[in-house]
PDB file of C-alpha atoms in Angstrom:
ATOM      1  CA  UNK A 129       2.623 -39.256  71.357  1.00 41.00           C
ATOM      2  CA  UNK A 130       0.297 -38.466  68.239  1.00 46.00           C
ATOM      3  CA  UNK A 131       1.700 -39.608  64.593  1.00 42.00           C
ATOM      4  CA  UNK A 132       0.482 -38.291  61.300  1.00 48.00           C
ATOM      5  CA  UNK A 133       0.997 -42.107  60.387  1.00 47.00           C
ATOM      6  CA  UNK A 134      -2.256 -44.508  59.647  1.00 48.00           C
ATOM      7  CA  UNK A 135      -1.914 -47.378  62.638  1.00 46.00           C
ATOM      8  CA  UNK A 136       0.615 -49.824  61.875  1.00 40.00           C
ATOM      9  CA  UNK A 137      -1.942 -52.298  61.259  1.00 43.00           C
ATOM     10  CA  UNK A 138      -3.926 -50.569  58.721  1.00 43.00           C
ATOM     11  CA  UNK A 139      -0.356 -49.958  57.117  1.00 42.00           C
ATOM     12  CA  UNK A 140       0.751 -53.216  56.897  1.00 46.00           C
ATOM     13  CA  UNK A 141      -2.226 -54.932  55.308  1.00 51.00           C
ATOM     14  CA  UNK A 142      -1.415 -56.150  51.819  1.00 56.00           C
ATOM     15  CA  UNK A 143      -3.341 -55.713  48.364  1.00 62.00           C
ATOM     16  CA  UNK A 144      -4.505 -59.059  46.949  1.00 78.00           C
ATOM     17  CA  UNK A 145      -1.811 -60.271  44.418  1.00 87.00           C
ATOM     18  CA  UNK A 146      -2.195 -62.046  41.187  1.00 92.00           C
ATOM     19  CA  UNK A 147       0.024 -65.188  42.205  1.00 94.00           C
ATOM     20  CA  UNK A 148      -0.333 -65.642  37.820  1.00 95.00           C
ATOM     21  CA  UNK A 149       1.396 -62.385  37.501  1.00 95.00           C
ATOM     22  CA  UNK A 150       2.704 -60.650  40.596  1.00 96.00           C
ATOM     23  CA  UNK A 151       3.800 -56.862  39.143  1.00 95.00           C
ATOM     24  CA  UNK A 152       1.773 -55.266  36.514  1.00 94.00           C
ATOM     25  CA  UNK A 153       3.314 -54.303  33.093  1.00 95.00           C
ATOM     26  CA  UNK A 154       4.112 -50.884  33.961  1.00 95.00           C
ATOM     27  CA  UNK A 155       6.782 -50.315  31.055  1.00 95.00           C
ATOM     28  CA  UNK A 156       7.567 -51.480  27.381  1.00 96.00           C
ATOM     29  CA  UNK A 157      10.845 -52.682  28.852  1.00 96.00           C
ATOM     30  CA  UNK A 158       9.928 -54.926  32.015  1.00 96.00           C
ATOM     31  CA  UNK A 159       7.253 -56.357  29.473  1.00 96.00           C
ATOM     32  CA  UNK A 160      10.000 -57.190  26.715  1.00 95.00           C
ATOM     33  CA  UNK A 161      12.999 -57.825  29.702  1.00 95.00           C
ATOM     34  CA  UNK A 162      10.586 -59.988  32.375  1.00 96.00           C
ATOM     35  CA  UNK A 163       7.749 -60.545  30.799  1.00 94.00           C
ATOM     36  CA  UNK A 164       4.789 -62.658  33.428  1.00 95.00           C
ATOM     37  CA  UNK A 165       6.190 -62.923  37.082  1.00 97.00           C
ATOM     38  CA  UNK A 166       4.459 -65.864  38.756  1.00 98.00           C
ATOM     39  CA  UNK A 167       4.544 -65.678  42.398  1.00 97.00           C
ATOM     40  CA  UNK A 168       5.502 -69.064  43.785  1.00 97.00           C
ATOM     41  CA  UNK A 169       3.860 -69.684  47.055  1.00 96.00           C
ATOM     42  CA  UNK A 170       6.521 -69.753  50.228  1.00 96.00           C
ATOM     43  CA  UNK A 171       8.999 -72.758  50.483  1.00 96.00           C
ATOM     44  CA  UNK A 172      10.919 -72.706  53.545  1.00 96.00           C
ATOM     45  CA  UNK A 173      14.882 -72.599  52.388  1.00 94.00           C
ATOM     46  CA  UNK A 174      15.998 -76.211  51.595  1.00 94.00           C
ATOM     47  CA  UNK A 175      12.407 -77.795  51.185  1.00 96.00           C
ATOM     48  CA  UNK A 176      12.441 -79.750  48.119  1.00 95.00           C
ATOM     49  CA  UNK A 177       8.935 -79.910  47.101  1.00 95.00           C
ATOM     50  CA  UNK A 178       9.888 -76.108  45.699  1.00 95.00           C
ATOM     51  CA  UNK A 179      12.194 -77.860  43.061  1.00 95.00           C
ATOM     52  CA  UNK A 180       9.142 -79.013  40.784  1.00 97.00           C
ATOM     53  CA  UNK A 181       7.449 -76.028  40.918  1.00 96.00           C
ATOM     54  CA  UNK A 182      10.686 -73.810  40.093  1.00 95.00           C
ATOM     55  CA  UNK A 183      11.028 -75.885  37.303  1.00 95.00           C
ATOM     56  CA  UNK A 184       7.739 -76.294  36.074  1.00 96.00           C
ATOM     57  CA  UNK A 185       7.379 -72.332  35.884  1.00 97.00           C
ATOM     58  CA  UNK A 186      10.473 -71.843  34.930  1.00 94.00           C
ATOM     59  CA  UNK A 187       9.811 -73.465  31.372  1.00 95.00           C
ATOM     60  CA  UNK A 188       7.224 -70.925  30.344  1.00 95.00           C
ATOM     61  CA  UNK A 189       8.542 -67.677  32.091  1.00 95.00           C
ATOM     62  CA  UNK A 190      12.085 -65.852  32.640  1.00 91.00           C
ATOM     63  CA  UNK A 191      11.589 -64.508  36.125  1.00 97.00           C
ATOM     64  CA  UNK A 192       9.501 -66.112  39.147  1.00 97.00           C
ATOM     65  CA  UNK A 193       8.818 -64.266  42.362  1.00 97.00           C
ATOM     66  CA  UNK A 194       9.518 -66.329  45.167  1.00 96.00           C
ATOM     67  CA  UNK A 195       7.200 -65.640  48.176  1.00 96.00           C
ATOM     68  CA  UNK A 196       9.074 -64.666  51.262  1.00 95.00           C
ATOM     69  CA  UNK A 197      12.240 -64.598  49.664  1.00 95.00           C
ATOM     70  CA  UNK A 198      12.611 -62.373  46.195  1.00 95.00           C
ATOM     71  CA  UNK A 199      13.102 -62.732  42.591  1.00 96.00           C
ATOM     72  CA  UNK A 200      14.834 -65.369  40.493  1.00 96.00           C
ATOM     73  CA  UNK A 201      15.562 -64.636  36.436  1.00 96.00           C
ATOM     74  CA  UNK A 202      16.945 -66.220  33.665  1.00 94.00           C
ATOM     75  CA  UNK A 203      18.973 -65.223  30.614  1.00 94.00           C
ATOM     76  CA  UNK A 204      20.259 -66.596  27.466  1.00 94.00           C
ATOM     77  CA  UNK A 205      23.168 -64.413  28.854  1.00 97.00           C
ATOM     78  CA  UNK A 206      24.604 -62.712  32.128  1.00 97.00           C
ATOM     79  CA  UNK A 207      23.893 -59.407  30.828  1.00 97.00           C
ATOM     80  CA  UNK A 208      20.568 -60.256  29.702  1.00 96.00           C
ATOM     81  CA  UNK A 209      19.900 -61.757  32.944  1.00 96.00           C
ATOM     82  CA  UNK A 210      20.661 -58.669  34.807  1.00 97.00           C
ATOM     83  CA  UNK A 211      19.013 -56.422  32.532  1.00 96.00           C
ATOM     84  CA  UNK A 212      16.007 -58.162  33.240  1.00 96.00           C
ATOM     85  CA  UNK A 213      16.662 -58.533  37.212  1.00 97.00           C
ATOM     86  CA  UNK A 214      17.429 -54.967  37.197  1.00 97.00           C
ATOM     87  CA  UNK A 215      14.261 -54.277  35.045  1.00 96.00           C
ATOM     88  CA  UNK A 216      11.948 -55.957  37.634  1.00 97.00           C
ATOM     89  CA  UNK A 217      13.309 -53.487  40.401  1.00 97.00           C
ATOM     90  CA  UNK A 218      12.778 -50.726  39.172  1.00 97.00           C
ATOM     91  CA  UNK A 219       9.198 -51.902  38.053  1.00 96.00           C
ATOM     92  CA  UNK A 220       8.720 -53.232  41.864  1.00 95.00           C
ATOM     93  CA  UNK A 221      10.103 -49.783  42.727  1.00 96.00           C
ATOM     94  CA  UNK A 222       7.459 -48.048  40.707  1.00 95.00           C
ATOM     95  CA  UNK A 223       4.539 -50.001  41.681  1.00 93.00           C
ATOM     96  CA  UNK A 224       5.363 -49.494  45.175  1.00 93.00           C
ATOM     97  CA  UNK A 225       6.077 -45.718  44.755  1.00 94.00           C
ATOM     98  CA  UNK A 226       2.610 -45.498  42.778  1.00 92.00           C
ATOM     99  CA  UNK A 227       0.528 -47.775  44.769  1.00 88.00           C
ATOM    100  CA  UNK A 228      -2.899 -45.742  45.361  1.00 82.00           C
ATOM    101  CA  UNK A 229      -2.471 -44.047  42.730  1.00 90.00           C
ATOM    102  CA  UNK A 230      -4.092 -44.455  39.190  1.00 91.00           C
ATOM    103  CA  UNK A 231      -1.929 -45.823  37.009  1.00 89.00           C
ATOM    104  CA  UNK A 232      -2.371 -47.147  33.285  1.00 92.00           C
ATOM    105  CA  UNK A 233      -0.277 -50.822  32.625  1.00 93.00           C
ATOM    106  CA  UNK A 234       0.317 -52.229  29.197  1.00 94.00           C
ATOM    107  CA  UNK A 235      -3.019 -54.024  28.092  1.00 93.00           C
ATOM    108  CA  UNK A 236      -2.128 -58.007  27.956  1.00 93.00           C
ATOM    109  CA  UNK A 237      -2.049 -57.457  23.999  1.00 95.00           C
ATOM    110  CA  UNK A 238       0.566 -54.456  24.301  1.00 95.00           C
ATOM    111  CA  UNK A 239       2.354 -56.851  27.146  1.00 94.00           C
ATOM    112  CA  UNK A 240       2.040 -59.857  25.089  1.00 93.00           C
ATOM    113  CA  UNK A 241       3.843 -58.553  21.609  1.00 95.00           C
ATOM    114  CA  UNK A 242       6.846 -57.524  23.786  1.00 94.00           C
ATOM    115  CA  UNK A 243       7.268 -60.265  25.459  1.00 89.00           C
ATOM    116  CA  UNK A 244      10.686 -61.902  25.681  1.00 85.00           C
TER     117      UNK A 244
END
């Protein structure tokens, strides 16, 4: 049975990402809600050498992208902390929606005078 679909493999394969900053700056808000999401490499649930890392990144940035398992943020508040969660979605919504296509992220300078 033909498909109109690419071979799973070929669709599958994933784009190189920046473990320093795993979603690019696509809006003024996910710059000023998230800021940087470091990708922390995969952990298996309940292995402890992830709780120096965590920590570690955690001091210098208010989300971190777990690999293999999602997102973790951080607010001064509960609200804050789900504006920002639900910030990163719809960014990670975006990027995925856009991917191939030509987009134009905030510059680091634009990203960096929002940050949180």
């Amino acid at each position: 049975m033909a498909s109109g679909w690419p071979p799973l493999s070929s669709r599958c394969r994933s784009s190189p990402i920046n473990p320093a900053n795993a979603l690019p700056p696509l809006t003024a808000y996910y710059a000023m809600r998230v800021g940087t999401l470091p990708l922390l490499p995969y952990h298996a649930p309940g292995d402890s050498g992830l709780e120096p890392l965590a920590e570690r990144t955690a001091r210098t940035h208010h989300a971190v992208l777990l690999a293999n398992h999602g997102p973790v943020v951080a607010g001064a508040t509960l609200e804050q902390a789900a504006d920002a969660i639900e910030e990163l979605e719809e960014t990670a919504k975006l990027h995925l929606l856009l991917r191939g296509h030509a987009t134009r992220p905030l510059t680091p300078e634009q990203a960096a005078a929002l940050a949180p």
